[in-house]
Structure formats: C-alpha cells, structure tokens
PDB file of C-alpha atoms in Angstrom:
ATOM      1  CA  MET A   1      19.403  85.439 -20.738  1.00 81.00           C
ATOM      2  CA  ILE A   2      22.062  86.459 -23.285  1.00 85.00           C
ATOM      3  CA  SER A   3      23.449  89.962 -22.779  1.00 85.00           C
ATOM      4  CA  ASP A   4      26.301  92.255 -23.761  1.00 86.00           C
ATOM      5  CA  MET A   5      26.738  90.954 -27.318  1.00 90.00           C
ATOM      6  CA  ARG A   6      29.800  92.313 -29.095  1.00 92.00           C
ATOM      7  CA  LYS A   7      30.890  91.390 -32.596  1.00 93.00           C
ATOM      8  CA  GLU A   8      34.296  91.937 -34.078  1.00 92.00           C
ATOM      9  CA  LYS A   9      35.231  91.357 -37.713  1.00 93.00           C
ATOM     10  CA  THR A  10      38.657  89.937 -38.560  1.00 92.00           C
ATOM     11  CA  ARG A  11      40.290  88.990 -41.839  1.00 92.00           C
ATOM     12  CA  ILE A  12      39.741  85.279 -41.206  1.00 92.00           C
ATOM     13  CA  GLY A  13      36.224  85.290 -39.715  1.00 91.00           C
ATOM     14  CA  ASP A  14      34.056  86.978 -37.114  1.00 94.00           C
ATOM     15  CA  ILE A  15      34.499  86.942 -33.348  1.00 95.00           C
ATOM     16  CA  LEU A  16      31.407  87.126 -31.146  1.00 96.00           C
ATOM     17  CA  ARG A  17      31.548  87.754 -27.401  1.00 95.00           C
ATOM     18  CA  PHE A  18      28.502  87.561 -25.161  1.00 95.00           C
ATOM     19  CA  LYS A  19      27.471  86.928 -21.586  1.00 94.00           C
ATOM     20  CA  LEU A  20      25.129  84.143 -20.582  1.00 92.00           C
ATOM     21  CA  LYS A  21      23.185  83.717 -17.359  1.00 91.00           C
ATOM     22  CA  GLY A  22      23.234  79.988 -16.785  1.00 89.00           C
ATOM     23  CA  SER A  23      25.111  77.068 -15.333  1.00 91.00           C
ATOM     24  CA  ILE A  24      28.523  75.812 -16.445  1.00 93.00           C
ATOM     25  CA  PRO A  25      27.135  72.442 -17.710  1.00 94.00           C
ATOM     26  CA  PHE A  26      24.623  74.330 -19.867  1.00 93.00           C
ATOM     27  CA  ALA A  27      27.383  76.566 -21.248  1.00 94.00           C
ATOM     28  CA  ASN A  28      29.518  73.508 -21.995  1.00 95.00           C
ATOM     29  CA  ALA A  29      26.619  71.799 -23.798  1.00 95.00           C
ATOM     30  CA  ILE A  30      26.223  74.838 -26.056  1.00 95.00           C
ATOM     31  CA  ARG A  31      29.978  75.064 -26.677  1.00 96.00           C
ATOM     32  CA  ARG A  32      30.269  71.403 -27.616  1.00 96.00           C
ATOM     33  CA  ILE A  33      27.242  71.522 -29.919  1.00 96.00           C
ATOM     34  CA  MET A  34      28.552  74.664 -31.674  1.00 95.00           C
ATOM     35  CA  ILE A  35      31.877  72.962 -32.365  1.00 95.00           C
ATOM     36  CA  SER A  36      30.784  69.474 -33.337  1.00 95.00           C
ATOM     37  CA  GLU A  37      27.095  69.268 -34.226  1.00 95.00           C
ATOM     38  CA  VAL A  38      26.092  72.352 -36.218  1.00 96.00           C
ATOM     39  CA  PRO A  39      25.711  71.256 -39.880  1.00 96.00           C
ATOM     40  CA  THR A  40      27.759  73.079 -42.559  1.00 96.00           C
ATOM     41  CA  TYR A  41      28.953  72.515 -46.128  1.00 96.00           C
ATOM     42  CA  ALA A  42      32.370  71.131 -47.088  1.00 96.00           C
ATOM     43  CA  ILE A  43      33.765  69.540 -50.239  1.00 96.00           C
ATOM     44  CA  GLU A  44      33.532  65.747 -49.893  1.00 96.00           C
ATOM     45  CA  TYR A  45      33.706  64.312 -53.456  1.00 97.00           C
ATOM     46  CA  VAL A  46      36.295  65.436 -56.017  1.00 97.00           C
ATOM     47  CA  TYR A  47      36.241  64.144 -59.613  1.00 97.00           C
ATOM     48  CA  VAL A  48      39.643  64.767 -61.198  1.00 97.00           C
ATOM     49  CA  TYR A  49      39.588  64.895 -65.026  1.00 97.00           C
ATOM     50  CA  GLU A  50      43.126  66.142 -65.495  1.00 95.00           C
ATOM     51  CA  ASN A  51      45.857  66.793 -62.980  1.00 95.00           C
ATOM     52  CA  THR A  52      49.348  67.354 -64.317  1.00 93.00           C
ATOM     53  CA  SER A  53      50.309  69.578 -61.370  1.00 93.00           C
ATOM     54  CA  SER A  54      53.160  68.719 -59.000  1.00 92.00           C
ATOM     55  CA  MET A  55      50.685  67.718 -56.288  1.00 93.00           C
ATOM     56  CA  TYR A  56      48.866  64.379 -55.972  1.00 94.00           C
ATOM     57  CA  ASP A  57      45.090  64.190 -56.537  1.00 95.00           C
ATOM     58  CA  GLU A  58      44.353  63.235 -52.930  1.00 95.00           C
ATOM     59  CA  LEU A  59      46.442  66.093 -51.562  1.00 95.00           C
ATOM     60  CA  ILE A  60      44.563  68.589 -53.734  1.00 96.00           C
ATOM     61  CA  ALA A  61      41.250  67.008 -52.665  1.00 96.00           C
ATOM     62  CA  HIS A  62      42.265  67.391 -49.019  1.00 96.00           C
ATOM     63  CA  ARG A  63      43.210  71.040 -49.499  1.00 96.00           C
ATOM     64  CA  LEU A  64      39.934  71.741 -51.329  1.00 96.00           C
ATOM     65  CA  ALA A  65      37.963  70.114 -48.501  1.00 96.00           C
ATOM     66  CA  LEU A  66      39.402  72.533 -45.940  1.00 96.00           C
ATOM     67  CA  ILE A  67      38.124  75.612 -47.830  1.00 96.00           C
ATOM     68  CA  PRO A  68      35.083  76.967 -45.967  1.00 96.00           C
ATOM     69  CA  ILE A  69      31.889  77.253 -48.037  1.00 96.00           C
ATOM     70  CA  ARG A  70      29.338  79.910 -47.206  1.00 94.00           C
ATOM     71  CA  GLY A  71      25.752  79.093 -46.313  1.00 93.00           C
ATOM     72  CA  LYS A  72      23.477  77.593 -43.720  1.00 93.00           C
ATOM     73  CA  PRO A  73      22.161  74.174 -44.853  1.00 94.00           C
ATOM     74  CA  LEU A  74      18.393  73.731 -44.802  1.00 93.00           C
ATOM     75  CA  SER A  75      18.350  69.949 -45.235  1.00 92.00           C
ATOM     76  CA  GLU A  76      20.781  67.042 -44.941  1.00 92.00           C
ATOM     77  CA  ASN A  77      20.758  66.139 -48.641  1.00 94.00           C
ATOM     78  CA  GLU A  78      21.861  69.417 -50.173  1.00 94.00           C
ATOM     79  CA  VAL A  79      24.758  69.328 -52.637  1.00 95.00           C
ATOM     80  CA  ILE A  80      26.736  72.245 -54.091  1.00 96.00           C
ATOM     81  CA  THR A  81      28.752  71.476 -57.219  1.00 96.00           C
ATOM     82  CA  PHE A  82      31.934  73.395 -58.050  1.00 97.00           C
ATOM     83  CA  VAL A  83      34.002  73.279 -61.222  1.00 97.00           C
ATOM     84  CA  LEU A  84      37.638  74.269 -61.668  1.00 96.00           C
ATOM     85  CA  ASP A  85      39.696  74.456 -64.865  1.00 96.00           C
ATOM     86  CA  LYS A  86      43.054  76.201 -64.908  1.00 95.00           C
ATOM     87  CA  GLU A  87      46.207  76.070 -66.953  1.00 93.00           C
ATOM     88  CA  GLY A  88      49.682  77.185 -65.897  1.00 80.00           C
ATOM     89  CA  PRO A  89      51.705  79.223 -65.313  1.00 91.00           C
ATOM     90  CA  CYS A  90      49.497  80.485 -62.486  1.00 94.00           C
ATOM     91  CA  THR A  91      48.390  79.895 -58.914  1.00 95.00           C
ATOM     92  CA  VAL A  92      45.020  78.217 -58.369  1.00 96.00           C
ATOM     93  CA  TYR A  93      43.005  80.118 -55.763  1.00 96.00           C
ATOM     94  CA  SER A  94      39.837  79.077 -53.924  1.00 95.00           C
ATOM     95  CA  GLY A  95      38.048  81.841 -55.860  1.00 95.00           C
ATOM     96  CA  ASP A  96      38.623  79.844 -59.080  1.00 95.00           C
ATOM     97  CA  LEU A  97      36.036  77.300 -57.867  1.00 95.00           C
ATOM     98  CA  LYS A  98      32.939  78.232 -59.849  1.00 95.00           C
ATOM     99  CA  SER A  99      29.408  77.320 -58.838  1.00 95.00           C
ATOM    100  CA  GLU A 100      25.862  78.428 -59.638  1.00 92.00           C
ATOM    101  CA  THR A 101      24.385  77.574 -56.254  1.00 92.00           C
ATOM    102  CA  GLY A 102      27.056  78.431 -53.687  1.00 91.00           C
ATOM    103  CA  GLU A 103      30.240  80.338 -53.006  1.00 93.00           C
ATOM    104  CA  VAL A 104      33.459  79.924 -51.062  1.00 95.00           C
ATOM    105  CA  ALA A 105      33.927  82.058 -47.942  1.00 95.00           C
ATOM    106  CA  PHE A 106      37.423  83.269 -48.895  1.00 95.00           C
ATOM    107  CA  LYS A 107      38.463  83.848 -52.503  1.00 94.00           C
ATOM    108  CA  ASN A 108      42.226  84.237 -52.002  1.00 94.00           C
ATOM    109  CA  ILE A 109      43.270  80.872 -50.536  1.00 96.00           C
ATOM    110  CA  PRO A 110      46.153  79.420 -52.592  1.00 96.00           C
ATOM    111  CA  VAL A 111      45.415  75.764 -53.438  1.00 96.00           C
ATOM    112  CA  VAL A 112      48.260  74.768 -55.781  1.00 95.00           C
ATOM    113  CA  LYS A 113      50.829  76.378 -58.066  1.00 94.00           C
ATOM    114  CA  LEU A 114      50.998  75.400 -61.745  1.00 94.00           C
ATOM    115  CA  LYS A 115      53.923  75.911 -64.074  1.00 91.00           C
ATOM    116  CA  GLU A 116      53.966  76.211 -67.873  1.00 90.00           C
ATOM    117  CA  GLY A 117      52.023  73.341 -69.470  1.00 90.00           C
ATOM    118  CA  GLN A 118      50.486  71.992 -66.248  1.00 93.00           C
ATOM    119  CA  ARG A 119      46.724  71.765 -66.038  1.00 94.00           C
ATOM    120  CA  LEU A 120      44.153  71.151 -63.327  1.00 96.00           C
ATOM    121  CA  LYS A 121      40.600  70.263 -64.276  1.00 96.00           C
ATOM    122  CA  LEU A 122      38.165  68.931 -61.720  1.00 96.00           C
ATOM    123  CA  GLU A 123      34.626  68.932 -60.436  1.00 96.00           C
ATOM    124  CA  CYS A 124      33.725  68.731 -56.769  1.00 95.00           C
ATOM    125  CA  GLU A 125      30.638  68.272 -54.636  1.00 96.00           C
ATOM    126  CA  ALA A 126      30.140  69.976 -51.284  1.00 96.00           C
ATOM    127  CA  VAL A 127      27.824  68.070 -48.966  1.00 96.00           C
ATOM    128  CA  VAL A 128      26.309  68.728 -45.540  1.00 97.00           C
ATOM    129  CA  GLY A 129      28.061  67.295 -42.495  1.00 96.00           C
ATOM    130  CA  ILE A 130      29.010  67.930 -38.860  1.00 96.00           C
ATOM    131  CA  GLY A 131      32.299  68.638 -37.089  1.00 95.00           C
ATOM    132  CA  LYS A 132      32.089  65.346 -35.169  1.00 95.00           C
ATOM    133  CA  VAL A 133      32.748  63.452 -38.422  1.00 96.00           C
ATOM    134  CA  HIS A 134      35.531  65.668 -39.814  1.00 95.00           C
ATOM    135  CA  ALA A 135      36.979  69.048 -38.748  1.00 95.00           C
ATOM    136  CA  LYS A 136      36.320  70.448 -42.244  1.00 95.00           C
ATOM    137  CA  TRP A 137      32.644  70.741 -41.217  1.00 96.00           C
ATOM    138  CA  GLN A 138      33.438  72.578 -37.981  1.00 95.00           C
ATOM    139  CA  PRO A 139      31.915  76.079 -38.241  1.00 95.00           C
ATOM    140  CA  CYS A 140      33.641  77.747 -35.296  1.00 95.00           C
ATOM    141  CA  ASN A 141      35.923  77.635 -32.293  1.00 94.00           C
ATOM    142  CA  SER A 142      34.408  78.421 -28.942  1.00 95.00           C
ATOM    143  CA  ALA A 143      35.501  78.984 -25.366  1.00 95.00           C
ATOM    144  CA  TYR A 144      33.904  80.302 -22.170  1.00 95.00           C
ATOM    145  CA  ARG A 145      34.873  81.357 -18.675  1.00 94.00           C
ATOM    146  CA  GLN A 146      32.920  81.927 -15.504  1.00 93.00           C
ATOM    147  CA  ILE A 147      32.888  85.430 -14.107  1.00 90.00           C
ATOM    148  CA  GLU A 148      30.943  85.603 -10.822  1.00 86.00           C
ATOM    149  CA  GLU A 149      27.333  84.672 -11.708  1.00 87.00           C
ATOM    150  CA  GLU A 150      27.732  84.905 -15.468  1.00 92.00           C
ATOM    151  CA  VAL A 151      29.448  82.902 -18.177  1.00 94.00           C
ATOM    152  CA  GLU A 152      31.415  84.885 -20.740  1.00 94.00           C
ATOM    153  CA  PHE A 153      31.484  83.277 -24.187  1.00 95.00           C
ATOM    154  CA  LEU A 154      33.787  83.667 -27.159  1.00 95.00           C
ATOM    155  CA  VAL A 155      32.840  82.304 -30.607  1.00 95.00           C
ATOM    156  CA  GLU A 156      35.269  82.553 -33.530  1.00 95.00           C
ATOM    157  CA  SER A 157      33.563  81.657 -36.805  1.00 95.00           C
ATOM    158  CA  HIS A 158      35.513  80.238 -39.762  1.00 95.00           C
ATOM    159  CA  GLY A 159      33.512  82.066 -42.445  1.00 92.00           C
ATOM    160  CA  ASN A 160      30.877  79.363 -43.090  1.00 93.00           C
ATOM    161  CA  MET A 161      28.165  81.417 -41.414  1.00 94.00           C
ATOM    162  CA  GLU A 162      27.739  84.274 -38.944  1.00 94.00           C
ATOM    163  CA  PRO A 163      28.516  83.395 -35.285  1.00 94.00           C
ATOM    164  CA  GLU A 164      24.968  84.408 -34.303  1.00 94.00           C
ATOM    165  CA  GLU A 165      23.570  81.827 -36.744  1.00 94.00           C
ATOM    166  CA  ILE A 166      25.842  79.154 -35.245  1.00 95.00           C
ATOM    167  CA  LEU A 167      24.617  80.051 -31.751  1.00 95.00           C
ATOM    168  CA  VAL A 168      20.942  79.913 -32.794  1.00 95.00           C
ATOM    169  CA  SER A 169      21.305  76.534 -34.536  1.00 95.00           C
ATOM    170  CA  SER A 170      23.229  75.115 -31.553  1.00 96.00           C
ATOM    171  CA  ILE A 171      20.407  76.134 -29.209  1.00 95.00           C
ATOM    172  CA  GLU A 172      17.840  74.543 -31.572  1.00 95.00           C
ATOM    173  CA  ILE A 173      19.855  71.299 -31.605  1.00 96.00           C
ATOM    174  CA  LEU A 174      20.080  71.317 -27.785  1.00 96.00           C
ATOM    175  CA  LYS A 175      16.314  71.867 -27.556  1.00 96.00           C
ATOM    176  CA  ASP A 176      15.664  68.912 -29.895  1.00 96.00           C
ATOM    177  CA  LYS A 177      17.940  66.734 -27.777  1.00 95.00           C
ATOM    178  CA  ALA A 178      16.176  67.749 -24.529  1.00 95.00           C
ATOM    179  CA  GLU A 179      12.785  67.045 -26.069  1.00 96.00           C
ATOM    180  CA  ARG A 180      13.932  63.613 -27.205  1.00 96.00           C
ATOM    181  CA  VAL A 181      15.087  62.782 -23.658  1.00 95.00           C
ATOM    182  CA  LEU A 182      11.725  63.899 -22.261  1.00 95.00           C
ATOM    183  CA  LYS A 183       9.848  61.742 -24.771  1.00 94.00           C
ATOM    184  CA  GLU A 184      11.959  58.711 -23.916  1.00 93.00           C
ATOM    185  CA  LEU A 185      11.355  59.282 -20.179  1.00 93.00           C
ATOM    186  CA  GLU A 186       7.599  59.446 -20.725  1.00 92.00           C
ATOM    187  CA  THR A 187       7.592  56.079 -22.524  1.00 92.00           C
ATOM    188  CA  LEU A 188       9.521  54.581 -19.591  1.00 87.00           C
ATOM    189  CA  GLU A 189       6.963  55.736 -17.042  1.00 73.00           C
ATOM    190  CA  GLU A 190       4.078  53.972 -18.811  1.00 69.00           C
TER     191      GLU A 190
ATOM    192  CA  MET B   1      52.260  75.247 -50.337  1.00 91.00           C
ATOM    193  CA  PHE B   2      51.077  77.038 -47.234  1.00 94.00           C
ATOM    194  CA  PRO B   3      48.606  75.027 -45.049  1.00 96.00           C
ATOM    195  CA  ILE B   4      44.965  76.103 -45.516  1.00 96.00           C
ATOM    196  CA  ARG B   5      44.113  75.895 -41.815  1.00 95.00           C
ATOM    197  CA  CYS B   6      46.016  76.162 -38.561  1.00 95.00           C
ATOM    198  CA  PHE B   7      47.009  72.620 -37.465  1.00 95.00           C
ATOM    199  CA  SER B   8      45.906  73.201 -33.851  1.00 94.00           C
ATOM    200  CA  CYS B   9      42.808  75.402 -33.883  1.00 93.00           C
ATOM    201  CA  GLY B  10      41.521  75.114 -37.461  1.00 93.00           C
ATOM    202  CA  ALA B  11      41.359  78.855 -38.219  1.00 94.00           C
ATOM    203  CA  VAL B  12      41.482  79.584 -41.962  1.00 95.00           C
ATOM    204  CA  ILE B  13      44.896  81.292 -41.896  1.00 95.00           C
ATOM    205  CA  SER B  14      45.662  80.875 -45.624  1.00 95.00           C
ATOM    206  CA  ALA B  15      43.141  83.632 -46.417  1.00 94.00           C
ATOM    207  CA  VAL B  16      45.761  86.221 -45.402  1.00 95.00           C
ATOM    208  CA  TYR B  17      48.855  84.318 -46.592  1.00 95.00           C
ATOM    209  CA  GLU B  18      49.323  86.183 -49.897  1.00 94.00           C
ATOM    210  CA  GLU B  19      49.368  89.530 -48.104  1.00 95.00           C
ATOM    211  CA  TYR B  20      51.749  88.191 -45.448  1.00 95.00           C
ATOM    212  CA  ARG B  21      54.124  86.941 -48.158  1.00 94.00           C
ATOM    213  CA  SER B  22      54.188  90.149 -50.183  1.00 94.00           C
ATOM    214  CA  ARG B  23      54.705  92.295 -47.096  1.00 95.00           C
ATOM    215  CA  LEU B  24      57.415  89.972 -45.785  1.00 94.00           C
ATOM    216  CA  LEU B  25      59.293  90.262 -49.093  1.00 94.00           C
ATOM    217  CA  LYS B  26      59.140  94.041 -48.797  1.00 93.00           C
ATOM    218  CA  GLY B  27      61.215  93.632 -45.642  1.00 92.00           C
ATOM    219  CA  GLU B  28      58.584  94.150 -42.947  1.00 93.00           C
ATOM    220  CA  ASN B  29      58.936  92.547 -39.522  1.00 94.00           C
ATOM    221  CA  PRO B  30      56.799  89.323 -39.282  1.00 94.00           C
ATOM    222  CA  LYS B  31      55.534  90.321 -35.825  1.00 95.00           C
ATOM    223  CA  ASP B  32      54.116  93.614 -37.117  1.00 96.00           C
ATOM    224  CA  ILE B  33      52.501  91.948 -40.166  1.00 95.00           C
ATOM    225  CA  LEU B  34      50.792  89.250 -38.069  1.00 95.00           C
ATOM    226  CA  ASP B  35      49.566  91.792 -35.489  1.00 95.00           C
ATOM    227  CA  ASP B  36      48.182  93.911 -38.318  1.00 94.00           C
ATOM    228  CA  LEU B  37      46.469  90.945 -40.025  1.00 94.00           C
ATOM    229  CA  GLY B  38      44.770  89.952 -36.755  1.00 92.00           C
ATOM    230  CA  ILE B  39      46.539  86.608 -36.290  1.00 93.00           C
ATOM    231  CA  LYS B  40      46.523  86.629 -32.494  1.00 93.00           C
ATOM    232  CA  LYS B  41      46.824  83.041 -31.277  1.00 94.00           C
ATOM    233  CA  TYR B  42      50.320  81.582 -31.062  1.00 95.00           C
ATOM    234  CA  CYS B  43      49.235  78.341 -32.723  1.00 95.00           C
ATOM    235  CA  CYS B  44      48.332  80.305 -35.863  1.00 95.00           C
ATOM    236  CA  ARG B  45      51.379  82.598 -35.668  1.00 95.00           C
ATOM    237  CA  ARG B  46      53.831  79.703 -35.657  1.00 96.00           C
ATOM    238  CA  MET B  47      52.260  78.434 -38.905  1.00 95.00           C
ATOM    239  CA  PHE B  48      53.443  81.622 -40.624  1.00 95.00           C
ATOM    240  CA  ILE B  49      56.781  81.996 -38.862  1.00 95.00           C
ATOM    241  CA  SER B  50      57.858  78.387 -39.495  1.00 95.00           C
ATOM    242  CA  HIS B  51      56.916  78.532 -43.204  1.00 94.00           C
ATOM    243  CA  ARG B  52      60.139  79.044 -45.110  1.00 92.00           C
ATOM    244  CA  ILE B  53      60.217  81.727 -47.825  1.00 92.00           C
ATOM    245  CA  ASP B  54      63.619  82.837 -49.180  1.00 90.00           C
ATOM    246  CA  GLU B  55      64.628  86.319 -50.390  1.00 88.00           C
ATOM    247  CA  GLU B  56      63.204  85.739 -53.886  1.00 88.00           C
ATOM    248  CA  GLY B  57      59.905  84.459 -52.465  1.00 88.00           C
ATOM    249  CA  ARG B  58      60.555  80.776 -53.278  1.00 91.00           C
ATOM    250  CA  GLU B  59      58.985  78.022 -51.167  1.00 92.00           C
ATOM    251  CA  ILE B  60      59.683  74.264 -50.958  1.00 92.00           C
ATOM    252  CA  PHE B  61      56.884  73.663 -53.462  1.00 92.00           C
ATOM    253  CA  ASP B  62      58.762  75.698 -56.090  1.00 92.00           C
ATOM    254  CA  ASP B  63      61.677  73.242 -55.796  1.00 90.00           C
ATOM    255  CA  MET B  64      59.231  70.331 -56.167  1.00 89.00           C
ATOM    256  CA  MET B  65      57.815  71.888 -59.339  1.00 89.00           C
ATOM    257  CA  GLU B  66      61.290  72.248 -60.808  1.00 88.00           C
ATOM    258  CA  HIS B  67      61.966  68.520 -60.449  1.00 86.00           C
ATOM    259  CA  ASP B  68      58.668  67.540 -62.100  1.00 79.00           C
ATOM    260  CA  SER B  69      58.902  66.176 -65.633  1.00 67.00           C
ATOM    261  CA  TYR B  70      55.910  68.129 -66.998  1.00 53.00           C
TER     262      TYR B  70
END
C-alpha cells in the first residue's frame, strides 16, 4: 500500500516522502495521529539548585523542554534524568545535559549565556507525553496532497526518532483505535 | 537568546544557529547561508532574519547580561 519511499537527511531532522494508496480521510487520520498522538520524551520537571544567570528559572525550564530527546518510549512511565552544571564565562549548550540513560537529539543548541561568576546547576526529568498535551512532545510535522489515485505524504521529523518509526507507531495507534470501536459496537449489538 | 524552535512550525532551528551566526559575521549573504543550511520554509527563515546580531556579534541578551548585578 505504501510505495516510492524517499528519505532525505537535513541538518535539523529527516524528511520522508512516500505515496499511499488509500482514501483522504485515512490519510488525514494518519497525519493527525503522527502529529499529536505518537508518544515521545520531553523535559517536564526541572529542579534548579543554583541559577545566577541573567535568565529566569522558568524561562530556562521552557527552553530546556523544547530540546528534542532521542528515543522511542516503550512504556508510559519511563523517565530520563539529566544533570547540568556549568560556570561562566561560557555558553550552555544542549550537549551539556548529561544522562546515563538517554541523549539529546542535537548537541549544539544554545540554551543560555553565562558571564564571569554566573553559575547554572540543575537536574531535569524527561517524561513520556503526546503532542496533543504540549508541542514539545510533537515528533514531526506532516502534510499530504492527493495526486490522481494516490496520496503523496511528507513527514519532517524533529530528531526524536526516525520518520519511519513515527509512521509505524501512528499506524499501530490507529489500529488500536479501530479495534476499540469494533469492540464497543459488538457490546451494543448484544 | 535565539529561539529553540520555529514559532509557527516547531522545527528545531537553533541546531544550526551557531553556524549561521559565525558565517553571517564573516560577511556572507543570509539567503545563501539559509539555503545552504537547508532552512527552506519561510516561517523558519524569518526567525533567523529577524534576529538582530550587530557587527561584533552582540545580541539583545548580551545587553541584558551587562545590566545584571552578578
């Protein structure tokens, strides 16, 4: 059903193009699930021990949350802990977040600048969530267009996982949803 | 500081910001840098173009740091 898969690597993520034989509502269901219901990791809790930088704690926490974290979650309760300790003068990059169980997708994202004597020391927890709750958990952007009998798809991943993985998990989620509807219908008939 | 993601589409544009900045300070044309870095969509391109960096590479955040008491 899926044909003509082409993958392109860019500096800010991968782009996947493919053709799908199916209806527009089906294509839209897949697109919407890819954007808002595929689970990913994002920093949710930040414990600030010392912040003498020129940026407020909550602003730093917000910037940290938007950094994509690599990996496909296996369960809902997984937590990845990161630690950060830096003293100025320097720039704090996303690659300075150290963890034993996970890694950030891009190591060169500037988070905050520190001058002489300023210090940033914090611990953060990345948890599993979906794009419907907050855009920081959104793994990709997606669009499609109809060309004659086929639907041409475009998936731009944000570095959390490969676009193929996003597509596979979105199809699994759609299948679960369809099965749930069927089950509910069967109980109604009785 | 430069925004981590594009305000409109959510692409992680800050991953290429450091390269954009250093090349801009060398005097390259922003259009050529962005084309080369693969920033195609105009929502992402305006994030770079509207971010002010002066000739010495100073941003607004550098002025904020100067006024801080620490």
